[in-house]
N, CA and C of each residue as an Amber inpcrd file, in Angstrom:
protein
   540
 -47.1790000 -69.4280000  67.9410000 -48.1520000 -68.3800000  67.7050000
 -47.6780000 -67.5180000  66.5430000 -48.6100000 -67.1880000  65.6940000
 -48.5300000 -66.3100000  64.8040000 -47.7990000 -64.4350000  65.0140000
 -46.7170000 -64.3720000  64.4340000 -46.0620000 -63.0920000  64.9100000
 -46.8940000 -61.7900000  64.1050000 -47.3810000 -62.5530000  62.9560000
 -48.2140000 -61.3690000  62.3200000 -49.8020000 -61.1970000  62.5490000
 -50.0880000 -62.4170000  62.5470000 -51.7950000 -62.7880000  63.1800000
 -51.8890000 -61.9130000  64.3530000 -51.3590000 -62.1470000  65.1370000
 -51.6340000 -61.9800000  66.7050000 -51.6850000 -60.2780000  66.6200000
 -51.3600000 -59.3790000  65.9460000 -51.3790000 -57.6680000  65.7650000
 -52.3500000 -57.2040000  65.2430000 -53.4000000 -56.4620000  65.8740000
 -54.7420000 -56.2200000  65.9760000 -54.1810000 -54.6690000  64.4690000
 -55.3210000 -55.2950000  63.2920000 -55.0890000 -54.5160000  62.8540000
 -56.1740000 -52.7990000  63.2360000 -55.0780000 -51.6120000  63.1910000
 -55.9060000 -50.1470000  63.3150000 -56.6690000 -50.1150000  62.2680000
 -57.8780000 -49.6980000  62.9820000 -58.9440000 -48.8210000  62.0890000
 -58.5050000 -47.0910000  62.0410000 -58.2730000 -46.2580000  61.0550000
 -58.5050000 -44.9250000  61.2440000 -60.2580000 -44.5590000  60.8650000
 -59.5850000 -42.5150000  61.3420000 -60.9290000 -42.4320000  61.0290000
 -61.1670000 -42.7290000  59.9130000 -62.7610000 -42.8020000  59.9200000
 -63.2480000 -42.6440000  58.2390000 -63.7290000 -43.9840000  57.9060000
 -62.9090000 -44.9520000  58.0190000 -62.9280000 -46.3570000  57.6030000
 -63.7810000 -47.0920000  58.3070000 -64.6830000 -47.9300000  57.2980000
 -65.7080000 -48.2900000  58.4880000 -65.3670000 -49.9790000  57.9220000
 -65.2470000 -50.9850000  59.1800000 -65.0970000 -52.5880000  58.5260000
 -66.3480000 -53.1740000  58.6600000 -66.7330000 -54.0560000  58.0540000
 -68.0490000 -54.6400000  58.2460000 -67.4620000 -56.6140000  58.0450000
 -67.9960000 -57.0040000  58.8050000 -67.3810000 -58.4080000  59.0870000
 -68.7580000 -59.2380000  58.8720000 -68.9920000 -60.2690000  57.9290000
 -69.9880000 -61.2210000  57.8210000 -69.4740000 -62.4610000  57.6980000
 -70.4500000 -63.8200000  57.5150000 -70.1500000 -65.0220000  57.8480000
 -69.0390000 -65.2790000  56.9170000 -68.6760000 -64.9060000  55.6420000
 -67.6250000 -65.2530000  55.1730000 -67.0920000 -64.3590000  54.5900000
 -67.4240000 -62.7400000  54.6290000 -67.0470000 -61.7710000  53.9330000
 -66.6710000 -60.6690000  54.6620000 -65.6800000 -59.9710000  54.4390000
 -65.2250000 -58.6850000  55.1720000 -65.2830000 -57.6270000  54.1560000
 -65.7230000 -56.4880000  54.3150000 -65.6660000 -55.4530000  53.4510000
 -65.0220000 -54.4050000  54.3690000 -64.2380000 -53.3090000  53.2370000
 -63.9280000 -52.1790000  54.1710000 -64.0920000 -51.1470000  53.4940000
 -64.3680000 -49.8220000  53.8770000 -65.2050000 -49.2860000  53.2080000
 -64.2110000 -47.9250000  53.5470000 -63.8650000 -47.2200000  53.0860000
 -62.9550000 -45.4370000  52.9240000 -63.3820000 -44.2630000  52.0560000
 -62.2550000 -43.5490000  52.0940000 -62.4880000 -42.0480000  51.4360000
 -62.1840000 -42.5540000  49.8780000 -60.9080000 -43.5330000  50.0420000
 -60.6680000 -43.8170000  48.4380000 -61.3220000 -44.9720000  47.9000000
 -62.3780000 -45.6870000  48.7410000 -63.0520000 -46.8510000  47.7590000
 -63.3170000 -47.5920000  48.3390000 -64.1260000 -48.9290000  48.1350000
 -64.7160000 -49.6200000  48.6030000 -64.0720000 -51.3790000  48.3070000
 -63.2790000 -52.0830000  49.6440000 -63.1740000 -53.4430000  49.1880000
 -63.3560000 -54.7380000  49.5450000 -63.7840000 -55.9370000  49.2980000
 -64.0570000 -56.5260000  50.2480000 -63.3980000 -58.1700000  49.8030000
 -63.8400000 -59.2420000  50.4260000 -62.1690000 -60.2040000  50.7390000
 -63.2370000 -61.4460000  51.4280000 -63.3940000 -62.3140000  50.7450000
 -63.9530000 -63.2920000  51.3590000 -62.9430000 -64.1140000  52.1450000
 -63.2480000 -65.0070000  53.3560000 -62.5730000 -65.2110000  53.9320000
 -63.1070000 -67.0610000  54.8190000 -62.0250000 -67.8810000  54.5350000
 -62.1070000 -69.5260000  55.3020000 -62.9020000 -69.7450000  56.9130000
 -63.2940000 -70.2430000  57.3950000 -63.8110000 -70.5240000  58.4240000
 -62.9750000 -71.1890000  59.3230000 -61.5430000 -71.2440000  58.9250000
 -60.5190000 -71.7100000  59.9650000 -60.6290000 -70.5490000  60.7370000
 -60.6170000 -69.5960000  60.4780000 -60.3090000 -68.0770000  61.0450000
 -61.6340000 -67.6480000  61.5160000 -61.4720000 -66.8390000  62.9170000
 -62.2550000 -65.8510000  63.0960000 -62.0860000 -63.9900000  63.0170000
 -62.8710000 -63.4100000  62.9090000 -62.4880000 -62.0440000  62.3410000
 -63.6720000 -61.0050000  63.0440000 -63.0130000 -60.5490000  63.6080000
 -64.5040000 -59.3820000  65.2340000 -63.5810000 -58.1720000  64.5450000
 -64.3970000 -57.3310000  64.3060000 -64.0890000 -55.6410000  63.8780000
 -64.8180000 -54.9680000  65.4350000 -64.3440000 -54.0870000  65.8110000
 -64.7090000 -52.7400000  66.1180000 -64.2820000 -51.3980000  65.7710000
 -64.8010000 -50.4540000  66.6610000 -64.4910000 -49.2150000  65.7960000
 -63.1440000 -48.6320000  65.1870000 -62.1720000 -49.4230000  66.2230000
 -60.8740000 -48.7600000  66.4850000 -60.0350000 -49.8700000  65.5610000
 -59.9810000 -50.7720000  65.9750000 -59.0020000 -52.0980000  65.3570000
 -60.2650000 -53.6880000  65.0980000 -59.0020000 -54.3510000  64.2650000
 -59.8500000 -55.6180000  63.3220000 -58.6440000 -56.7960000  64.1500000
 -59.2200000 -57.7930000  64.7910000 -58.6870000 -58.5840000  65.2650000
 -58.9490000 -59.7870000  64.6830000 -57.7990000 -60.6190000  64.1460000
 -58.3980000 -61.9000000  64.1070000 -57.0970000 -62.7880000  64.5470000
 -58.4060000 -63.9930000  64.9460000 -57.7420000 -65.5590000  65.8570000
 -58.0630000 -66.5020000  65.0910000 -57.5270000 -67.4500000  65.3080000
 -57.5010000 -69.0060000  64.6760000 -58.7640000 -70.0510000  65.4420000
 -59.1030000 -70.5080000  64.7430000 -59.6410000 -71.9510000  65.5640000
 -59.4500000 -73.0910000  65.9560000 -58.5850000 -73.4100000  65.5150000
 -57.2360000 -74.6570000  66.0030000 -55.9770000 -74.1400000  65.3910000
 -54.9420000 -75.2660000  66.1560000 -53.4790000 -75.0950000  65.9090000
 -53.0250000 -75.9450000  64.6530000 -53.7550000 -76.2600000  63.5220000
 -53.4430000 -77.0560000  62.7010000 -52.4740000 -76.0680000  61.6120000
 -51.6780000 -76.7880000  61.2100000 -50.8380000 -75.3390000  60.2240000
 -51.4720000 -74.9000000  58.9790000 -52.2110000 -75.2860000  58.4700000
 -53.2620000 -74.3780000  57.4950000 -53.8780000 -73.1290000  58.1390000
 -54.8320000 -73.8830000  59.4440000 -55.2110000 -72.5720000  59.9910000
 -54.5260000 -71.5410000  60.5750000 -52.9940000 -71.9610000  61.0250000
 -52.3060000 -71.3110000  61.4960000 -51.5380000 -70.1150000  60.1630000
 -51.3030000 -70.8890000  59.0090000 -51.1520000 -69.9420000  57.7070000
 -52.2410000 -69.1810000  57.1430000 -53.6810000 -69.5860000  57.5210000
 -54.9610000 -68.1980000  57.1950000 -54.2150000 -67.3470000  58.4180000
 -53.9410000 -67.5190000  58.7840000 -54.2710000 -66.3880000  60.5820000
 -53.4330000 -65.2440000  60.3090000 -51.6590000 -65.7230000  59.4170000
 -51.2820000 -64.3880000  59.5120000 -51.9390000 -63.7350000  58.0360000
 -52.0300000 -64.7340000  57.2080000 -52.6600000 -64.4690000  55.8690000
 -53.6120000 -63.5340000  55.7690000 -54.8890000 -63.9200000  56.2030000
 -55.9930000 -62.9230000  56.5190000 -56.0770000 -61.6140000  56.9980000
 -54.9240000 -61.1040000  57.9500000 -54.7280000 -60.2170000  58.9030000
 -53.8300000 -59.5000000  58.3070000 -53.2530000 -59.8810000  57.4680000
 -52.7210000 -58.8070000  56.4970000 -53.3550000 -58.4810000  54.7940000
 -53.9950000 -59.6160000  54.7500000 -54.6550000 -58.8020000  53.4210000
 -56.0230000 -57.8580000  54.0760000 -56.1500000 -57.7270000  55.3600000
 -57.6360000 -56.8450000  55.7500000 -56.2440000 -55.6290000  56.0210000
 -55.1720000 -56.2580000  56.6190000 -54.3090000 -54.6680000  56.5740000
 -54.5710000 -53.6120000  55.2870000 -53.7440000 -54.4680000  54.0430000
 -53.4440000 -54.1190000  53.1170000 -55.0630000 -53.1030000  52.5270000
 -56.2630000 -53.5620000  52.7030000 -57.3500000 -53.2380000  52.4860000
 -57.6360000 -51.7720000  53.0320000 -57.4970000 -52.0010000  54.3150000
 -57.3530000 -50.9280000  55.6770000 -56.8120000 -49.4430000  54.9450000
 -55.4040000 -50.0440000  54.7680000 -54.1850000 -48.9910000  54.4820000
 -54.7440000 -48.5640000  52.9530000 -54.9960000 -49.0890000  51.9100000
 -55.7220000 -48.5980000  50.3000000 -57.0150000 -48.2980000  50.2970000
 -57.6930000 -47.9700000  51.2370000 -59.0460000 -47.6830000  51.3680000
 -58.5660000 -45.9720000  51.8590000 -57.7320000 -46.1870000  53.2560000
 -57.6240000 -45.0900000  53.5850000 -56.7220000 -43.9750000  52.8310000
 -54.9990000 -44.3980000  52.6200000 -53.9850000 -44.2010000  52.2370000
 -53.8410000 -44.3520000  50.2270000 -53.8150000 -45.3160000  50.6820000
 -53.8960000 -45.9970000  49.1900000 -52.3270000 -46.5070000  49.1120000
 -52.1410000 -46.7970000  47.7820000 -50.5770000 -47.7160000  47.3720000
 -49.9950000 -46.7040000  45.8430000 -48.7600000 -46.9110000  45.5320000
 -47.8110000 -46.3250000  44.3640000 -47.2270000 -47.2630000  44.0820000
 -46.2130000 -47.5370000  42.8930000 -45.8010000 -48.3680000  42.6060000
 -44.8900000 -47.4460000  41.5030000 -43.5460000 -46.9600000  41.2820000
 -43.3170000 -46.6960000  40.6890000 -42.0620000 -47.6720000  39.3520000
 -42.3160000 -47.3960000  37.8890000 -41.2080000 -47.4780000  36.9550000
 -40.6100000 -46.5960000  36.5210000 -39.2560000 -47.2960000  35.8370000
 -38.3220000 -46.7270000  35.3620000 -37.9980000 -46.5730000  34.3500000
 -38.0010000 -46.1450000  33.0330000 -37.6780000 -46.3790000  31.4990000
 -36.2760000 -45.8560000  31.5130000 -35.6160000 -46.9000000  30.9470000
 -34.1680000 -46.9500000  30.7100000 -33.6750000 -47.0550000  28.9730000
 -33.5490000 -46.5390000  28.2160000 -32.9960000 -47.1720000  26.5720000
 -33.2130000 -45.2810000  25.8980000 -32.3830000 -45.8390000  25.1250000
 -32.4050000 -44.5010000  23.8770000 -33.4160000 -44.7960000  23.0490000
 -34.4980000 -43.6750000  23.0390000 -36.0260000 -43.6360000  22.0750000
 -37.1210000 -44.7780000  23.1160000 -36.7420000 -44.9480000  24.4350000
 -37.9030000 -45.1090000  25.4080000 -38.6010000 -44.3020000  25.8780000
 -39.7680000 -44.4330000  26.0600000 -40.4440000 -43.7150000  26.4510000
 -42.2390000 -44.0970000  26.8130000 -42.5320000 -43.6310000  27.4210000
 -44.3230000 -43.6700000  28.1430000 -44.9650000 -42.5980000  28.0130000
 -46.4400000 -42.6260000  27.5830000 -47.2460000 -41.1870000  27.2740000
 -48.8800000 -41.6490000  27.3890000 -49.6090000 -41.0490000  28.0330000
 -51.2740000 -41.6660000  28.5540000 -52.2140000 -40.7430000  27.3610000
 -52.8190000 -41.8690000  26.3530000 -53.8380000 -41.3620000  25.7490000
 -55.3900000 -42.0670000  26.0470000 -55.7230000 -41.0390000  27.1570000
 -57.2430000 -41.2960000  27.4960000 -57.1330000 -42.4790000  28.5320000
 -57.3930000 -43.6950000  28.2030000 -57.8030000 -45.0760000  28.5740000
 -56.4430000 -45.7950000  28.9920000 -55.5900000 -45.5860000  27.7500000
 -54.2880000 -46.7790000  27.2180000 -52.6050000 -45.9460000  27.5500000
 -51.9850000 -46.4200000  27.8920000 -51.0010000 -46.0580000  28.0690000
 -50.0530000 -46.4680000  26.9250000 -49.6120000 -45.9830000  25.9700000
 -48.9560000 -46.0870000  25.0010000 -47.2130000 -46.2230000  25.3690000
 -46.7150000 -47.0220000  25.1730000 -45.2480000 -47.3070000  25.0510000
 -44.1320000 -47.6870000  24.0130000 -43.4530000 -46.7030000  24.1260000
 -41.9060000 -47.1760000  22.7350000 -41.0610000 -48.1850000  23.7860000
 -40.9030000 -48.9990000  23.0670000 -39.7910000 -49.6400000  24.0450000
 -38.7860000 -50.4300000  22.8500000 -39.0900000 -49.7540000  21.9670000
 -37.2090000 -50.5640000  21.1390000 -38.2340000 -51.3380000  20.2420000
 -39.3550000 -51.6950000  19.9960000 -39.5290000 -52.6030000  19.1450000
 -40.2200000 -51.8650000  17.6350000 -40.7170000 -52.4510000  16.8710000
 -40.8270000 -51.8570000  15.5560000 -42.8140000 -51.3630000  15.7740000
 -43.1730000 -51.6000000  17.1580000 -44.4960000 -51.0510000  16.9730000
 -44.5610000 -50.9110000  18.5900000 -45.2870000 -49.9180000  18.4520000
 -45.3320000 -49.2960000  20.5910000 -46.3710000 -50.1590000  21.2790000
 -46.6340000 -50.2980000  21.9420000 -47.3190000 -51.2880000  23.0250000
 -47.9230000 -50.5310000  23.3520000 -49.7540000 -50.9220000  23.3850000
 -50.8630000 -49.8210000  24.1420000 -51.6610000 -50.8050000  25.1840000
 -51.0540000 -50.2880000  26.4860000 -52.0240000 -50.9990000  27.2120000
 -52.7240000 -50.6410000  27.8110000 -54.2570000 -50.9160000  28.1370000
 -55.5940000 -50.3440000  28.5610000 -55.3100000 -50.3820000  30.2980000
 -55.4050000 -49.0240000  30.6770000 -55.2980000 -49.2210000  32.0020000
 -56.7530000 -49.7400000  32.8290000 -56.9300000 -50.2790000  33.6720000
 -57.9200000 -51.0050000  34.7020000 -58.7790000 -50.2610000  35.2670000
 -59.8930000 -49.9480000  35.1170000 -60.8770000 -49.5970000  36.1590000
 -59.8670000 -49.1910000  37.5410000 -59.9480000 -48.2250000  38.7480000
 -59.2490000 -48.1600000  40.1460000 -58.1220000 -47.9260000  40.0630000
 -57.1650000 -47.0770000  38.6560000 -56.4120000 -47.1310000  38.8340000
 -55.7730000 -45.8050000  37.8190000 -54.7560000 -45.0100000  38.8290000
 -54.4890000 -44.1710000  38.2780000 -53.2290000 -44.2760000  37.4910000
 -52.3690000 -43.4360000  36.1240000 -51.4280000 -44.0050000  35.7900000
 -50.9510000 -42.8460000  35.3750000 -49.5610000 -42.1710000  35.8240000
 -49.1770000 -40.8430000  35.8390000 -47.5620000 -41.0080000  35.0560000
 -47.6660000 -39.9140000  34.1870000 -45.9330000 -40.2750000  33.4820000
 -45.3050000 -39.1730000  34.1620000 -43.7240000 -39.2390000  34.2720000
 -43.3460000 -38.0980000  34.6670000 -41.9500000 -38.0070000  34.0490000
 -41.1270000 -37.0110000  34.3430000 -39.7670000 -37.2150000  34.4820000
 -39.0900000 -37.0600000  32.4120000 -39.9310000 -36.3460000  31.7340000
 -39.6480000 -36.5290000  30.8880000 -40.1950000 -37.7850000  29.7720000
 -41.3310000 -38.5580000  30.3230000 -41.4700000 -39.5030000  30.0600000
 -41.1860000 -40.7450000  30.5390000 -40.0150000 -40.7310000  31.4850000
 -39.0560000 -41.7840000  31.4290000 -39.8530000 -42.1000000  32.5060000
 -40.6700000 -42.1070000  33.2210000 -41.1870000 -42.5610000  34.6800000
 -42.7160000 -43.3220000  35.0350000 -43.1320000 -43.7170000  35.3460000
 -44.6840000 -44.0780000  35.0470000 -44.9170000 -44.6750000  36.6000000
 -45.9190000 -44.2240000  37.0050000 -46.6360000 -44.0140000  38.5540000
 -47.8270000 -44.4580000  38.4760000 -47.8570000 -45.8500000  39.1920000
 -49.3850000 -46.3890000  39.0620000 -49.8990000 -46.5820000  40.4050000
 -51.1500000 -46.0230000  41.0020000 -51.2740000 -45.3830000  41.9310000
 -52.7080000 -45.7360000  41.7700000 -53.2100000 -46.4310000  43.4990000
 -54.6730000 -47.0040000  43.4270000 -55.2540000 -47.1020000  45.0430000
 -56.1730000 -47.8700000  45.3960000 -56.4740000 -48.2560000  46.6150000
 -56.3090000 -49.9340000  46.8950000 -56.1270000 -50.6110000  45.7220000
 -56.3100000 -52.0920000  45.5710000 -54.5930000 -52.6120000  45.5990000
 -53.8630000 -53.3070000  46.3810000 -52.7440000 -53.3290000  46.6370000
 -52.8360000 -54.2340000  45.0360000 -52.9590000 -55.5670000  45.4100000
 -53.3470000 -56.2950000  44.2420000 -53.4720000 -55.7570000  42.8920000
 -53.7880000 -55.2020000  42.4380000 -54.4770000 -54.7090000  41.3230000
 -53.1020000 -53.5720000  41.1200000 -52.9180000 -53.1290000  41.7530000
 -51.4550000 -52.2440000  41.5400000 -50.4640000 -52.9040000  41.2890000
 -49.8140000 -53.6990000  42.0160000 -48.5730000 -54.5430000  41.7970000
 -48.7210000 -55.4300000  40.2450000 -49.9350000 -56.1960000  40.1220000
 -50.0600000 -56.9830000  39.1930000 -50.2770000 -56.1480000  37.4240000
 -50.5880000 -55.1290000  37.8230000 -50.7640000 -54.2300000  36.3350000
 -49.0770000 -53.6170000  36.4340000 -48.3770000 -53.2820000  37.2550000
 -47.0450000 -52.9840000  37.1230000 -46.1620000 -54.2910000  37.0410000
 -46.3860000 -55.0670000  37.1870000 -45.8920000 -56.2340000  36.5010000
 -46.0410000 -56.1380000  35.1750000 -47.3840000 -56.0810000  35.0550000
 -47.6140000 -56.2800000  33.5280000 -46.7310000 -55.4570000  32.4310000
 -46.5970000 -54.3100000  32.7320000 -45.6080000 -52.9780000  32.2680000
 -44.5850000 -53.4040000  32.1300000 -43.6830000 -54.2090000  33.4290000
 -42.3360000 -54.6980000  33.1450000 -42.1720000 -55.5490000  32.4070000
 -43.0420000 -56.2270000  32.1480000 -43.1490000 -57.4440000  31.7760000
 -42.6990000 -57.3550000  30.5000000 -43.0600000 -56.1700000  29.6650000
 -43.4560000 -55.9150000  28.1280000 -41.7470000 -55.6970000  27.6190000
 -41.0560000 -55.2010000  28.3380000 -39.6320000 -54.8320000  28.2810000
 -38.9180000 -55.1360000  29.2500000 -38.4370000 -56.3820000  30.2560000
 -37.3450000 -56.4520000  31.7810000 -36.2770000 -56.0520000  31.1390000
 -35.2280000 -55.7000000  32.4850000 -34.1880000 -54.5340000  31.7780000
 -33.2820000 -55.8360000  31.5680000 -32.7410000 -55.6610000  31.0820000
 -31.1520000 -56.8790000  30.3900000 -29.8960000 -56.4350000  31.1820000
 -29.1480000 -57.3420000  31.6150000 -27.8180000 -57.1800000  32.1050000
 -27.0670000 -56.6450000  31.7350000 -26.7980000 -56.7140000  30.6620000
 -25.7580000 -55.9170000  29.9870000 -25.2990000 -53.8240000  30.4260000
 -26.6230000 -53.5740000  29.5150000 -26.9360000 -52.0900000  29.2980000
 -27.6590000 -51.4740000  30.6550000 -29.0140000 -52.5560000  31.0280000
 -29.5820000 -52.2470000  31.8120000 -30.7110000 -51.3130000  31.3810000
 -30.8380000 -51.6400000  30.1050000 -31.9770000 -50.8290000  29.0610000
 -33.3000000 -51.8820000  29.5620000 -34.1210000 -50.9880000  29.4930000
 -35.7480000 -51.9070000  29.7980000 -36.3610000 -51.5570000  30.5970000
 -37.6940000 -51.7550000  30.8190000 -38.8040000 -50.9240000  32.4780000
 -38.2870000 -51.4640000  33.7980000 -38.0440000 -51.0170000  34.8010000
 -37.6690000 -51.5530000  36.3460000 -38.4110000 -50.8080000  36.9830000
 -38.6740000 -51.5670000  38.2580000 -39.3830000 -50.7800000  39.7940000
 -37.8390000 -49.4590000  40.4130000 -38.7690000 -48.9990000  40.1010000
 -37.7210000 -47.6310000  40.8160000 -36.9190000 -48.1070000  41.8940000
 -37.2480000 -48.9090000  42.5920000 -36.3650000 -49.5820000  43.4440000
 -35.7600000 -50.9130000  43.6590000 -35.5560000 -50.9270000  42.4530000
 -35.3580000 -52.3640000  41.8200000 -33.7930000 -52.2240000  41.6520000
 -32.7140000 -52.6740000  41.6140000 -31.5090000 -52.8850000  42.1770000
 -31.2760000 -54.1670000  40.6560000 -30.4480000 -53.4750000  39.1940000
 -30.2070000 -54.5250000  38.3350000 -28.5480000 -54.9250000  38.3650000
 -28.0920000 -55.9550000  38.7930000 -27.1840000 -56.4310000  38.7090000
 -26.2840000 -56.4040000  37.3660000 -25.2020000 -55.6770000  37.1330000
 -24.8990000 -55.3260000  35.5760000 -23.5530000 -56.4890000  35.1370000
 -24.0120000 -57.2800000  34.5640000 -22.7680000 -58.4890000  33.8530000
 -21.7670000 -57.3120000  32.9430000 -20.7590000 -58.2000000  32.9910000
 -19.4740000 -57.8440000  32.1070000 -19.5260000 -58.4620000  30.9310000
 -19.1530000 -57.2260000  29.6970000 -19.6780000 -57.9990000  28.1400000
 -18.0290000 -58.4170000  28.4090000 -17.9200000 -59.2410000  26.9230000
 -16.9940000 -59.9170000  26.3390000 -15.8340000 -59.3060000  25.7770000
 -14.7970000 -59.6380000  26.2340000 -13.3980000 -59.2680000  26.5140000
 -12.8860000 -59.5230000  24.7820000 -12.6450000 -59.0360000  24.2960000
 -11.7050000 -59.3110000  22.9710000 -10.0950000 -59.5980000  23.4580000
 -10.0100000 -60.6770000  23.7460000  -8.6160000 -61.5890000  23.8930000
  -8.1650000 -62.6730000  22.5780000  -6.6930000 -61.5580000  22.1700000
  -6.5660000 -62.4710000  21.5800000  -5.2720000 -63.7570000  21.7210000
């Protein structure tokens, strides 16, 4: 049996789920999302909690079951709560600054990087610059645009200069020994 399937996800207030033949929507204070969904699975909302069961024991359906039941979590929790995702700017003359739309970045190279932030999504600098807070209701859509950010600069072993998840843990190599 499924250890994550089988945990009836909570409804809070506010949040209303709506369950159709292949579509779940969930609906909150911070936005509106919805998640089509396989027919291995079944999926019954009421007011309080969102339950879903399998229809056979075959291991596909048994991998929708916890699958499903946590992306209607994840939905649940960014509808109501929402998600953060924070970076880190590490290097001498790094830095992050929001004009309008695009988030503009120095990161060491001979021209700054402007990237257009997404529809649902908020993008906050802090800390002197050095910090950048991307902050939404769409778990998805958060993680994958903060990827994108790291992406533009990953920090290097050495120095440990480059964008990281604030809680990102960089393993620092030893430079080269002058032996002669």
């Amino acid at each position: 049996m499924s250890r994550i399937g089988i945990k009836p996800v909570p409804v809070p207030k506010g949040v209303k789920v709506v369950v159709t033949e292949s579509l779940v929507t969930v609906e909150g204070p911070k936005g509106k999302l919805s998640q089509s969904y396989v027919p291995e699975v079944v999926i019954a909302a009421s007011d309080s909690a969102v339950v879903v069961t399998r229809k056979n024991d075959s291991k596909q359906s048994k991998a929708y079951h916890g699958l499903y039941r946590n992306l209607i979590n994840n939905m649940v929790v960014g509808v109501s709560v929402g998600f953060k995702k924070a970076l880190l700017i590490n290097g001498v003359g790094y830095r992050a600054e929001i004009q309008g739309k695009l988030l503009i970045m120095s990161l060491g190279y001979s021209t700054d990087f402007a990237v257009a932030i997404p529809d649902g999504l908020a993008v906050v600098t802090e800390a002197n610059n050095q910090k950048i807070v991307v902050s939404g209701f769409d778990r998805q859509l958060v993680g994958k645009f903060a990827s994108e950010i790291r992406s533009l600069r990953k920090p290097e072993p050495y120095k440990g200069k480059g964008v990281k998840y604030e809680d990102e843990v960089i393993r620092k190599k030893v430079g080269k020994t002058g032996v002669k």
